[in-house]
Each structure stands twice: as C-alpha cells, then as structure tokens.
Short mmCIF file of N, CA, C and O in Angstrom, two decimals:
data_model
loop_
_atom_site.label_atom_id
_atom_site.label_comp_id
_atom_site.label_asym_id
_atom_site.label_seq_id
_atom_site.Cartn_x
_atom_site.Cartn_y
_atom_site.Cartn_z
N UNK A 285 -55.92 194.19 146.04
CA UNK A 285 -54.95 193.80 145.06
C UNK A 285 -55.66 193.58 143.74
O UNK A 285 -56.80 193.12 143.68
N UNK A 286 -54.93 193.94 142.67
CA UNK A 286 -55.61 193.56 141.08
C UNK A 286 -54.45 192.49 140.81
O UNK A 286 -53.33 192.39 141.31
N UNK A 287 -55.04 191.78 139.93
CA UNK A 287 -54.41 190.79 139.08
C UNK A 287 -55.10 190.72 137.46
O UNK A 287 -56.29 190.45 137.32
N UNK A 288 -54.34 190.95 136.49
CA UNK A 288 -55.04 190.94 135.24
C UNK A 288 -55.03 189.19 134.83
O UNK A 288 -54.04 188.62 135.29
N UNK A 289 -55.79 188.48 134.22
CA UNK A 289 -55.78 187.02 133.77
C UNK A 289 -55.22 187.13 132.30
O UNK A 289 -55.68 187.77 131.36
N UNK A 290 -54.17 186.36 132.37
CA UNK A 290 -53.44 185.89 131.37
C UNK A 290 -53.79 184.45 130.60
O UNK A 290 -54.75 183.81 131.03
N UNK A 291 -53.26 184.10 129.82
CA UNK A 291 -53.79 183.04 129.03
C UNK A 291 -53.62 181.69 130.01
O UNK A 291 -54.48 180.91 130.43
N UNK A 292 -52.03 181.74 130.23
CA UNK A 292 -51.22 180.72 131.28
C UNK A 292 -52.48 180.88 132.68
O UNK A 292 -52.22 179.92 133.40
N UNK A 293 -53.44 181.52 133.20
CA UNK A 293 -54.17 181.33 134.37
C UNK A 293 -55.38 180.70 133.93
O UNK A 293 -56.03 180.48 134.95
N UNK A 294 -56.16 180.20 132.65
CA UNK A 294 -57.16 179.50 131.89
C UNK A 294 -57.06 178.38 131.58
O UNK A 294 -56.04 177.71 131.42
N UNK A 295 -58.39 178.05 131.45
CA UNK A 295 -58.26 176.70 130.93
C UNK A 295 -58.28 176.85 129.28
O UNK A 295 -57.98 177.85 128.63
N UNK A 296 -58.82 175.34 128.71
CA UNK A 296 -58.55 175.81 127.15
C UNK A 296 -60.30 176.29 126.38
O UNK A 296 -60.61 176.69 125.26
N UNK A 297 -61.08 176.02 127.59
CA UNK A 297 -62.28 177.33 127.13
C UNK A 297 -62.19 179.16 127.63
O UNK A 297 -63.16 179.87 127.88
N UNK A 298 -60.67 179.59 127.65
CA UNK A 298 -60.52 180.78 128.08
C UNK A 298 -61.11 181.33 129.32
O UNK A 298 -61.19 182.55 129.45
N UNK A 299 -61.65 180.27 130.55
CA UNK A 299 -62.04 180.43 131.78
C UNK A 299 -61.06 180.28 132.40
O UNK A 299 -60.29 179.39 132.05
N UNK A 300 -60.71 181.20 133.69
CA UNK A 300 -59.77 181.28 134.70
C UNK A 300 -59.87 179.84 135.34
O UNK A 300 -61.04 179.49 135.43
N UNK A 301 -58.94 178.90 135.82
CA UNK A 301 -58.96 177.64 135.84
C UNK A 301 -58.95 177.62 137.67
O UNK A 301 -58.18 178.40 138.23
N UNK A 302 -59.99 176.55 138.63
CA UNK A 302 -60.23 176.93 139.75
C UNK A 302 -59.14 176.73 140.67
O UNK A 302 -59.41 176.86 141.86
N UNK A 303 -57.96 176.44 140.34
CA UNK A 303 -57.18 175.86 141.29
C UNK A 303 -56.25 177.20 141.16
O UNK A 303 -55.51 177.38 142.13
N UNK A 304 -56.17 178.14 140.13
CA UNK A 304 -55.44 179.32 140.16
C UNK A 304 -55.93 180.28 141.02
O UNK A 304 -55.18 181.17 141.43
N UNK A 305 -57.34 180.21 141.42
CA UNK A 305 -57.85 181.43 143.04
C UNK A 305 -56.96 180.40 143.89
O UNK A 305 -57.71 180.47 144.87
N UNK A 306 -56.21 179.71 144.22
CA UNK A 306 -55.13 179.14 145.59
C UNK A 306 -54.08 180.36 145.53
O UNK A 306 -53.78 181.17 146.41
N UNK A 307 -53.62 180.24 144.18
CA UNK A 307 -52.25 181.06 144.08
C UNK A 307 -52.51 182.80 144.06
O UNK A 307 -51.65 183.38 144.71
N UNK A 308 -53.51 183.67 143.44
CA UNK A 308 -54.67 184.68 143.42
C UNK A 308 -54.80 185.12 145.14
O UNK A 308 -54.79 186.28 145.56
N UNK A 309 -54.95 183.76 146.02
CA UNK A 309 -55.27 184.54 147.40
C UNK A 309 -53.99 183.94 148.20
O UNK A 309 -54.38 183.52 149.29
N UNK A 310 -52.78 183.79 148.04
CA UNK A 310 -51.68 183.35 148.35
C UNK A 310 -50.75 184.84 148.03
O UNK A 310 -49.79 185.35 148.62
N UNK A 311 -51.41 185.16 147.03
CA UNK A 311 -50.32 186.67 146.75
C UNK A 311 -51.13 187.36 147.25
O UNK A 311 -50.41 188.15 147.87
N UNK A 312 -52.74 187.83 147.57
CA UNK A 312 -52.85 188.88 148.25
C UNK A 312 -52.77 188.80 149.59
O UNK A 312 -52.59 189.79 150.29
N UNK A 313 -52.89 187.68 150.03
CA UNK A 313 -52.36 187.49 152.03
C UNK A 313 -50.98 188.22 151.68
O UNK A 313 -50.76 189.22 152.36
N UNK A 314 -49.97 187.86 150.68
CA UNK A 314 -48.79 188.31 150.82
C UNK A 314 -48.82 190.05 150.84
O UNK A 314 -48.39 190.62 151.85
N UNK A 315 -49.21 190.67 149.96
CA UNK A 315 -49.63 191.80 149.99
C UNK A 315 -49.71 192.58 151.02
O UNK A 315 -49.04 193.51 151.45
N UNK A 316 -51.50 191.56 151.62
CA UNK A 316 -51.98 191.99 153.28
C UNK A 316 -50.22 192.43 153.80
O UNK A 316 -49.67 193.52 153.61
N UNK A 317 -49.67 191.32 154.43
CA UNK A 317 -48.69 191.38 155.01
C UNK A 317 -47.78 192.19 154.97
O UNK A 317 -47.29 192.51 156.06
N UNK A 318 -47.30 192.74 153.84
CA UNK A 318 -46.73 193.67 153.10
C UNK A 318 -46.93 195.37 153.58
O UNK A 318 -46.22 196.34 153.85
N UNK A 319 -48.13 195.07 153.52
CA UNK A 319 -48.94 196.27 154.03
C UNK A 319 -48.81 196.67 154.96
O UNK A 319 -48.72 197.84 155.32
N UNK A 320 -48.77 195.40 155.71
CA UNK A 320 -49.16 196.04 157.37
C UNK A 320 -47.15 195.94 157.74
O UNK A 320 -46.57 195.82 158.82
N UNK A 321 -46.65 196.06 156.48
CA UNK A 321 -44.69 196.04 157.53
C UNK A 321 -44.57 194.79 158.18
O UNK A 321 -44.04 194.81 159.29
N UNK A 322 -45.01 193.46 157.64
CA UNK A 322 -44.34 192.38 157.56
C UNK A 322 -44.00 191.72 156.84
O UNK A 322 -44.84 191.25 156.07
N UNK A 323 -42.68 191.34 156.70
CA UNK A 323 -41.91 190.44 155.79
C UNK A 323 -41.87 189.06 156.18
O UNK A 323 -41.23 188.62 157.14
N UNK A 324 -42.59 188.40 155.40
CA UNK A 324 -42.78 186.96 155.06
C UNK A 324 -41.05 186.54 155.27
O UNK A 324 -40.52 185.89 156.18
N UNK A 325 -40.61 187.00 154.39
CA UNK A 325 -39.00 186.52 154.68
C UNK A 325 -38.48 186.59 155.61
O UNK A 325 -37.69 185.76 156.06
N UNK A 326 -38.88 187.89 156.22
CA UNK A 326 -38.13 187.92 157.69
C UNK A 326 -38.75 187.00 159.02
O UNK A 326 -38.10 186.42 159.89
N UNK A 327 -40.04 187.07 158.89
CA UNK A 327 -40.43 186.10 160.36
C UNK A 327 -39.81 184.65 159.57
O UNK A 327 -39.49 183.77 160.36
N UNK A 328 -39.61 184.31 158.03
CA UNK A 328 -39.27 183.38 158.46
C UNK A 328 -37.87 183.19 159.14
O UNK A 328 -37.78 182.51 160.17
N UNK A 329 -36.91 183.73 158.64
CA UNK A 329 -35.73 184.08 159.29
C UNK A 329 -36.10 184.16 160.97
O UNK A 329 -35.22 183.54 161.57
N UNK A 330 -36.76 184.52 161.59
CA UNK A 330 -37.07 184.55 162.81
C UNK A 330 -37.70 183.52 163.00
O UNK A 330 -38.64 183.82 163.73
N UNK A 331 -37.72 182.47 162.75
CA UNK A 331 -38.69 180.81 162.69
C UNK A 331 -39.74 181.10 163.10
O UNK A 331 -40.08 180.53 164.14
N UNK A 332 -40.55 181.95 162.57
CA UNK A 332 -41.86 181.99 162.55
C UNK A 332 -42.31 181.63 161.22
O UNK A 332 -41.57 181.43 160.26
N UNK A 333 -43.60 181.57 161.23
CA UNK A 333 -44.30 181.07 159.67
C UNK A 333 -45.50 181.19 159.89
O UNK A 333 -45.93 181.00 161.02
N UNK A 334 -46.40 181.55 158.78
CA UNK A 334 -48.25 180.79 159.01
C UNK A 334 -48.38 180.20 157.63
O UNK A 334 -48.08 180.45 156.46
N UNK A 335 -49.16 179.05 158.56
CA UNK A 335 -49.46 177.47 157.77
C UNK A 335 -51.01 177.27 156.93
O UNK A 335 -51.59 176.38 157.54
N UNK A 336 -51.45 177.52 156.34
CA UNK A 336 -52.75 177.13 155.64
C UNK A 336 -53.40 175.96 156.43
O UNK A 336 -52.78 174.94 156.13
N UNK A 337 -54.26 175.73 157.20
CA UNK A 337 -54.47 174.63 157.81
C UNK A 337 -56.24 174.18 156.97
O UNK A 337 -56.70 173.08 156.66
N UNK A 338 -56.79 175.55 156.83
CA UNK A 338 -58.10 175.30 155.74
C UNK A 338 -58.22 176.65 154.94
O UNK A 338 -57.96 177.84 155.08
N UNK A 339 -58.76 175.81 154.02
CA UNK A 339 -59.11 176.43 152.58
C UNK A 339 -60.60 176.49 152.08
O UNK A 339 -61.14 175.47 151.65
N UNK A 340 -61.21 177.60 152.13
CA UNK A 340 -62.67 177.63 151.26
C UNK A 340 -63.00 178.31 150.04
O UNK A 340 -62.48 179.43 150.08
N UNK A 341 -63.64 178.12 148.97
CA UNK A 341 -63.80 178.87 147.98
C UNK A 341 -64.99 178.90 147.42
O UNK A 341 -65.04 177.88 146.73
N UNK A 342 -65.84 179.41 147.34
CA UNK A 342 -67.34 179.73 146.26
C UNK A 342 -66.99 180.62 145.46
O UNK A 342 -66.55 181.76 145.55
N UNK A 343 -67.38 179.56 144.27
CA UNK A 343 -67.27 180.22 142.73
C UNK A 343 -68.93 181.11 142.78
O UNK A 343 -70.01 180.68 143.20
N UNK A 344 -68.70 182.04 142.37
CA UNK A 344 -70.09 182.56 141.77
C UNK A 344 -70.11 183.12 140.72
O UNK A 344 -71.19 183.68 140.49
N UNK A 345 -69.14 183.23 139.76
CA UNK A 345 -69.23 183.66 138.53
C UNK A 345 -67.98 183.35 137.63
O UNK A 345 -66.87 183.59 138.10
N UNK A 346 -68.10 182.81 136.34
CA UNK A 346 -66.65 182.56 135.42
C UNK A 346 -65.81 184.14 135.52
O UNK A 346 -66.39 185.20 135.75
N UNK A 347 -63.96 183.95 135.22
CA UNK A 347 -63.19 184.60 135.52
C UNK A 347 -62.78 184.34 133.93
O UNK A 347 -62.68 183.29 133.30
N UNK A 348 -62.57 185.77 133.53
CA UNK A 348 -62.20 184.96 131.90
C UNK A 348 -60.53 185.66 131.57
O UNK A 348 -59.93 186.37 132.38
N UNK A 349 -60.06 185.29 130.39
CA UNK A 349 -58.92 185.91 129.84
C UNK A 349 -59.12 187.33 129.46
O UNK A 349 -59.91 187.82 128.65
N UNK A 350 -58.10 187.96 130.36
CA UNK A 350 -58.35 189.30 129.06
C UNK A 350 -58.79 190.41 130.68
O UNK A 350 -58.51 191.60 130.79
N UNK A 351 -59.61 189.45 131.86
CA UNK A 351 -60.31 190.13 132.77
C UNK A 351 -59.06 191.17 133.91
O UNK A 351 -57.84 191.01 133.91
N UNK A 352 -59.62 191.91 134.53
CA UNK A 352 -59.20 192.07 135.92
C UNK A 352 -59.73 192.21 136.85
O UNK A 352 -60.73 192.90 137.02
N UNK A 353 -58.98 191.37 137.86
CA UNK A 353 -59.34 191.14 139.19
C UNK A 353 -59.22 191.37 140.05
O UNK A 353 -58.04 191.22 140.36
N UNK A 354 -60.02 191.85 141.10
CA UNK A 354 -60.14 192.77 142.34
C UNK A 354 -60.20 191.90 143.39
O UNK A 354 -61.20 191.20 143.57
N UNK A 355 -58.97 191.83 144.32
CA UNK A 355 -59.06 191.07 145.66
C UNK A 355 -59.42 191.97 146.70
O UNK A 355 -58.86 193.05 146.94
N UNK A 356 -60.37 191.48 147.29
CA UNK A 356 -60.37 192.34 149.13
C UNK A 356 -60.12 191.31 149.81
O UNK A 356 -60.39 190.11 149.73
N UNK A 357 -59.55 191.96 150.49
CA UNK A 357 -58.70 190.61 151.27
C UNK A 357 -58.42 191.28 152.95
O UNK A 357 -57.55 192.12 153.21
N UNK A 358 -59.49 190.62 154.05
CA UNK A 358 -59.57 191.24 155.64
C UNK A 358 -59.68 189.88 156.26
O UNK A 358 -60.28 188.81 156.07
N UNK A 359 -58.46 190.65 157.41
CA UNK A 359 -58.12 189.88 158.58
C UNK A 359 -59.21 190.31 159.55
O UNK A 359 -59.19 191.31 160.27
N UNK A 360 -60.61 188.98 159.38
CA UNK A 360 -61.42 188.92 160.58
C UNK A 360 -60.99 188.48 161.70
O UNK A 360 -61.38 189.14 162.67
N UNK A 361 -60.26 187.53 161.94
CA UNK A 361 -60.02 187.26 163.40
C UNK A 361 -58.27 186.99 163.22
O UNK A 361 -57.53 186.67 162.29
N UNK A 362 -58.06 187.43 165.11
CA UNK A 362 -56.60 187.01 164.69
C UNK A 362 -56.83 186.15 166.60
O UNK A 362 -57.10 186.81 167.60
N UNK A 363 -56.70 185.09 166.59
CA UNK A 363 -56.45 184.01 167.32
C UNK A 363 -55.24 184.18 168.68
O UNK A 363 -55.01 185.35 168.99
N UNK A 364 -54.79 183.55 169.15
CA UNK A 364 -53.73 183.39 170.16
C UNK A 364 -52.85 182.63 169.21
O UNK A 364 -51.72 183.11 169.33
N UNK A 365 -52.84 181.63 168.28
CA UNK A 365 -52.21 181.36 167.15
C UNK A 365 -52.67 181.07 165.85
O UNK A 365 -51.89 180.47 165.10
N UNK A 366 -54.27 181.50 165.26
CA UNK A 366 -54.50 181.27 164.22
C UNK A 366 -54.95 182.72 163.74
O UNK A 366 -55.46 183.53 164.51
N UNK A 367 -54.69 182.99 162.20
CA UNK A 367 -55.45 184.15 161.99
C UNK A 367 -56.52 183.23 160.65
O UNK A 367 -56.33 182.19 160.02
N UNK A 368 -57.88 184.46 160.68
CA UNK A 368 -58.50 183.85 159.94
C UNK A 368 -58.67 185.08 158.53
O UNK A 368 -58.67 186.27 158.85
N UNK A 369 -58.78 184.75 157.25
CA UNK A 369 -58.63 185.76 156.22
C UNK A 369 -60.28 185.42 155.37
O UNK A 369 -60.73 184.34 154.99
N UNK A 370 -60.92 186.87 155.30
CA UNK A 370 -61.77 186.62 153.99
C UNK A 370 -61.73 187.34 153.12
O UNK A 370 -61.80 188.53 153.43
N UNK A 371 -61.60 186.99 151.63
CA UNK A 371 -62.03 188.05 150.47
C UNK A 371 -62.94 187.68 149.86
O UNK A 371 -63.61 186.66 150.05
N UNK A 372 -63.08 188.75 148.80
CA UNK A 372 -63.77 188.58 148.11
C UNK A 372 -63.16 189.36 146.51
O UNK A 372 -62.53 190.41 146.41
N UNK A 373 -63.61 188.44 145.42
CA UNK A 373 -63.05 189.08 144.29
C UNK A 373 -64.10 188.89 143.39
O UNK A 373 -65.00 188.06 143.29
N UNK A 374 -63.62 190.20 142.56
CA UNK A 374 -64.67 190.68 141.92
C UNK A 374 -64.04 191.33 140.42
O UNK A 374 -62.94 191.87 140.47
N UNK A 375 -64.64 191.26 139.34
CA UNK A 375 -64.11 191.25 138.36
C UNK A 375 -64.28 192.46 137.93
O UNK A 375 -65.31 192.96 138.39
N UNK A 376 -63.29 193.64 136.77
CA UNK A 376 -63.66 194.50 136.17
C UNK A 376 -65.29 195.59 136.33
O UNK A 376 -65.34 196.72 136.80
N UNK A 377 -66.34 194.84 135.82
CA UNK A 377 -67.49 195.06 136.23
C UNK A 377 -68.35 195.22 137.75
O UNK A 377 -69.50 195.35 138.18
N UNK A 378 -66.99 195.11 138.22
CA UNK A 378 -67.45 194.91 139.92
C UNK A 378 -68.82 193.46 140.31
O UNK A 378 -69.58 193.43 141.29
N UNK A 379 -68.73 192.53 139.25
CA UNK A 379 -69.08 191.48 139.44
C UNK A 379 -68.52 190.43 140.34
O UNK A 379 -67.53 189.77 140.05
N UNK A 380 -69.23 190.31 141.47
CA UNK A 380 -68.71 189.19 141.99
C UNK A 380 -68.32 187.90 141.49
O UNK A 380 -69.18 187.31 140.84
N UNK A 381 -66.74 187.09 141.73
CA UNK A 381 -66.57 186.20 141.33
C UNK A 381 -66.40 184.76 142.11
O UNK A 381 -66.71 183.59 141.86
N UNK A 382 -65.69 185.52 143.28
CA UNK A 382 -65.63 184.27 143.99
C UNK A 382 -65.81 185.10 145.43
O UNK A 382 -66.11 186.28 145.58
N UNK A 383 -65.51 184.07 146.48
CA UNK A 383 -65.21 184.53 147.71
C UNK A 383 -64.88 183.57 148.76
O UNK A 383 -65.59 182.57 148.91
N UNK A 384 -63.67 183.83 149.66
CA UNK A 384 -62.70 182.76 150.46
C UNK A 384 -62.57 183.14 151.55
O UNK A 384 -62.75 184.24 152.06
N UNK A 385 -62.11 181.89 152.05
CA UNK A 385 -61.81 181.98 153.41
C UNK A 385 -60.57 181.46 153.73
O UNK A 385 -60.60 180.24 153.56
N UNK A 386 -59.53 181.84 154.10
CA UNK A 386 -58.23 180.80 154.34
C UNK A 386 -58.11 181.28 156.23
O UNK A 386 -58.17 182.43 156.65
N UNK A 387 -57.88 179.75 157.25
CA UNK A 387 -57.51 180.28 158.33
C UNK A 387 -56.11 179.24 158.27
O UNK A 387 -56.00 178.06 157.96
N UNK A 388 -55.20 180.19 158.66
CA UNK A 388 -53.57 180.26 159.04
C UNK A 388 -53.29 179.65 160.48
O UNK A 388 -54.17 179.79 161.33
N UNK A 389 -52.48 179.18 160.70
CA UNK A 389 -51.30 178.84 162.04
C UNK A 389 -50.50 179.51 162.10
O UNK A 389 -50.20 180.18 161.11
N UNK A 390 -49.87 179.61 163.21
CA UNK A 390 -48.67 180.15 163.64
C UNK A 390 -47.60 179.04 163.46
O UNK A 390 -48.23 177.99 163.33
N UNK A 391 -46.64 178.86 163.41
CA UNK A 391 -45.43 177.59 163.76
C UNK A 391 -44.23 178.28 163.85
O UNK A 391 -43.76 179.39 163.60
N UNK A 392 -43.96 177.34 164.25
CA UNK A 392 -42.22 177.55 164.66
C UNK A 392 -41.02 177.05 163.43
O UNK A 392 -41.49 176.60 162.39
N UNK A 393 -40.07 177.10 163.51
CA UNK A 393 -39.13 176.70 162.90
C UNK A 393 -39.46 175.23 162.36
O UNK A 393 -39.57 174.81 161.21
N UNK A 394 -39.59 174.59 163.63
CA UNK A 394 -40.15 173.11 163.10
C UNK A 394 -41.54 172.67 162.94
O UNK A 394 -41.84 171.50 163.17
N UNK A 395 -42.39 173.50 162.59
CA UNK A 395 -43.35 173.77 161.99
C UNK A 395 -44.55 173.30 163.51
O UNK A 395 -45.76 173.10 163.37
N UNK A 396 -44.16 173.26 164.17
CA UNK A 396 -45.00 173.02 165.30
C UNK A 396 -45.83 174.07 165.89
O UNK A 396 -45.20 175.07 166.25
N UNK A 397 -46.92 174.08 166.05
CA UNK A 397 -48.25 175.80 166.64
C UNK A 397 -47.36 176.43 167.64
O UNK A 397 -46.79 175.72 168.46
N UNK A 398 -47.21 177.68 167.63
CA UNK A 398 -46.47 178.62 168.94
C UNK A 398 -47.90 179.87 168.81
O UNK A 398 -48.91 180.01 168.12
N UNK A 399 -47.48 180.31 169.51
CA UNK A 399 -48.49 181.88 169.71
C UNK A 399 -47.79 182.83 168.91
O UNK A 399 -46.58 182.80 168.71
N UNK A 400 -48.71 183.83 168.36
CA UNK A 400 -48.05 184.35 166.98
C UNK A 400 -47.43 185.62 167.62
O UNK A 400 -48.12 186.33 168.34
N UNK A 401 -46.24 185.88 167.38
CA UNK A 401 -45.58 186.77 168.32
C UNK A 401 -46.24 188.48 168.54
O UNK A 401 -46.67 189.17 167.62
N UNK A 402 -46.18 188.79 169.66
CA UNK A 402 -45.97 190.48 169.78
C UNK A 402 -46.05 191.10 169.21
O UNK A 402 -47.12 191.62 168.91
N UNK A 403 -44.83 191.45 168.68
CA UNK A 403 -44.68 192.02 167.36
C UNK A 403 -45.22 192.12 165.87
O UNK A 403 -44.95 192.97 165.01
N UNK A 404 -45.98 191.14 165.81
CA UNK A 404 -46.38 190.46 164.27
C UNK A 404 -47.84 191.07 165.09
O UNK A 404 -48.31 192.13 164.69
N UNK A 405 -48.28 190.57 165.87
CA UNK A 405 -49.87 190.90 166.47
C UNK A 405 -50.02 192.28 166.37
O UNK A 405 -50.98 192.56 165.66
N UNK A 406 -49.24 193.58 166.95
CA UNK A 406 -49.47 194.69 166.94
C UNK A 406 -49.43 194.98 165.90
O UNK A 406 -50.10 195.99 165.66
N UNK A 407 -48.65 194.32 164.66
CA UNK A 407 -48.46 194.80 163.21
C UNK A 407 -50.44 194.92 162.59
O UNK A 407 -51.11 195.73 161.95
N UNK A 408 -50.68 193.69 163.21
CA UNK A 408 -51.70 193.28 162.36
C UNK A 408 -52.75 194.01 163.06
O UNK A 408 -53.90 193.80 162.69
N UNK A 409 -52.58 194.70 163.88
CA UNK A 409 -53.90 195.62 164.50
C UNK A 409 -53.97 197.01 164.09
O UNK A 409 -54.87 197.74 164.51
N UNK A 410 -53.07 197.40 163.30
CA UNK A 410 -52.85 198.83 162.79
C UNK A 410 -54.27 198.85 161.80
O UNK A 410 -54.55 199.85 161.14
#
C-alpha cells in the first residue's frame, strides 16, 4: 500500500507524527484483507471481528510532509484464533522508516476469542 503524507499527518516540525503509523497500519491490514476477498464489513455482519490485542513499532527514520509511503504488510502466522501481521515501511527513496508488528484476535459478536472461521482461514492462505 502507498500513502502520500499530508500536512494534517505531521507534527508542527513537518515530521510525520508517531501515533499516525497506528492509523498507516490499520488501513493496510484493511487492504491485506481486501485483497485476499474479505470484507471487514461483512465478517462483521457475521459476528466475527479481529481485535488488536498488541502493538509494536520501531522508528528508524523521520517520515516527512510532502513524502510517500510504502507499506509491506505479511501475514506471518495465522493461529487457531490469533493472526500475527509484519510490515515494514519505507519511504520514496526506499529508505527504511519504520517497522511493526500488530497480532489480532478472533471474537465473536460479544467480543469474546472464538476460532477464526473456515472460511476467513482459507481466504488467508491463498
């Protein structure tokens, strides 16, 4: 996924501000998903969901205004109900900028762990 940085994603020294890579790897999981022919909307409609349970991030280089940004974004493990995600993003210059880790839950309607269905699993093995 690319994302170009806008002014609104900086702080007021024109650096990409760190709490905006949350929202940055929140749209490319969505993407992922996208990709592989699942609709976020629809499992939820089917009371399924995945939950953020941890979050990692190493900065290794400023993200500035004006830049664009390159997400890779791979499903290393996928669990009996957790999947685990890493990218890495990298700027214009193919400079590394950061790189994450988010691992997911499965839940149910009432947000309680279930096993992540069948269907959603074979999606994610294509």
């Amino acid at each position: 996924m690319k994302i170009k940085i806008y002014y609104h994603h900086t702080d007021c020294g024109g650096v990409v501000y760190y709490a905006k890579y949350l929202e940055f790897l929140e749209d490319a999981r969505t993407e992922f998903f996208e990709d592989k022919g699942i609709s976020y909307e629809g499992m939820v409609r089917q009371g399924t969901q995945f939950v953020v349970v941890r979050q990692e991030i190493d900065y290794k280089a400023p993200a500035f205004y004006g830049d664009t940004l390159s997400i890779d974004t791979r499903l290393t493990e996928v669990g009996p109900v957790k999947l685990d995600f890493s990218y890495e993003i990298k700027n214009q210059n193919n400079q590394a900028i950061s790189t994450a880790r988010t691992i997911m839950v499965c839940v149910n309607g009432n947000l309680k762990p279930q096993a992540i269905p069948e269907e959603i699993r074979n999606k994610l093995g294509k």
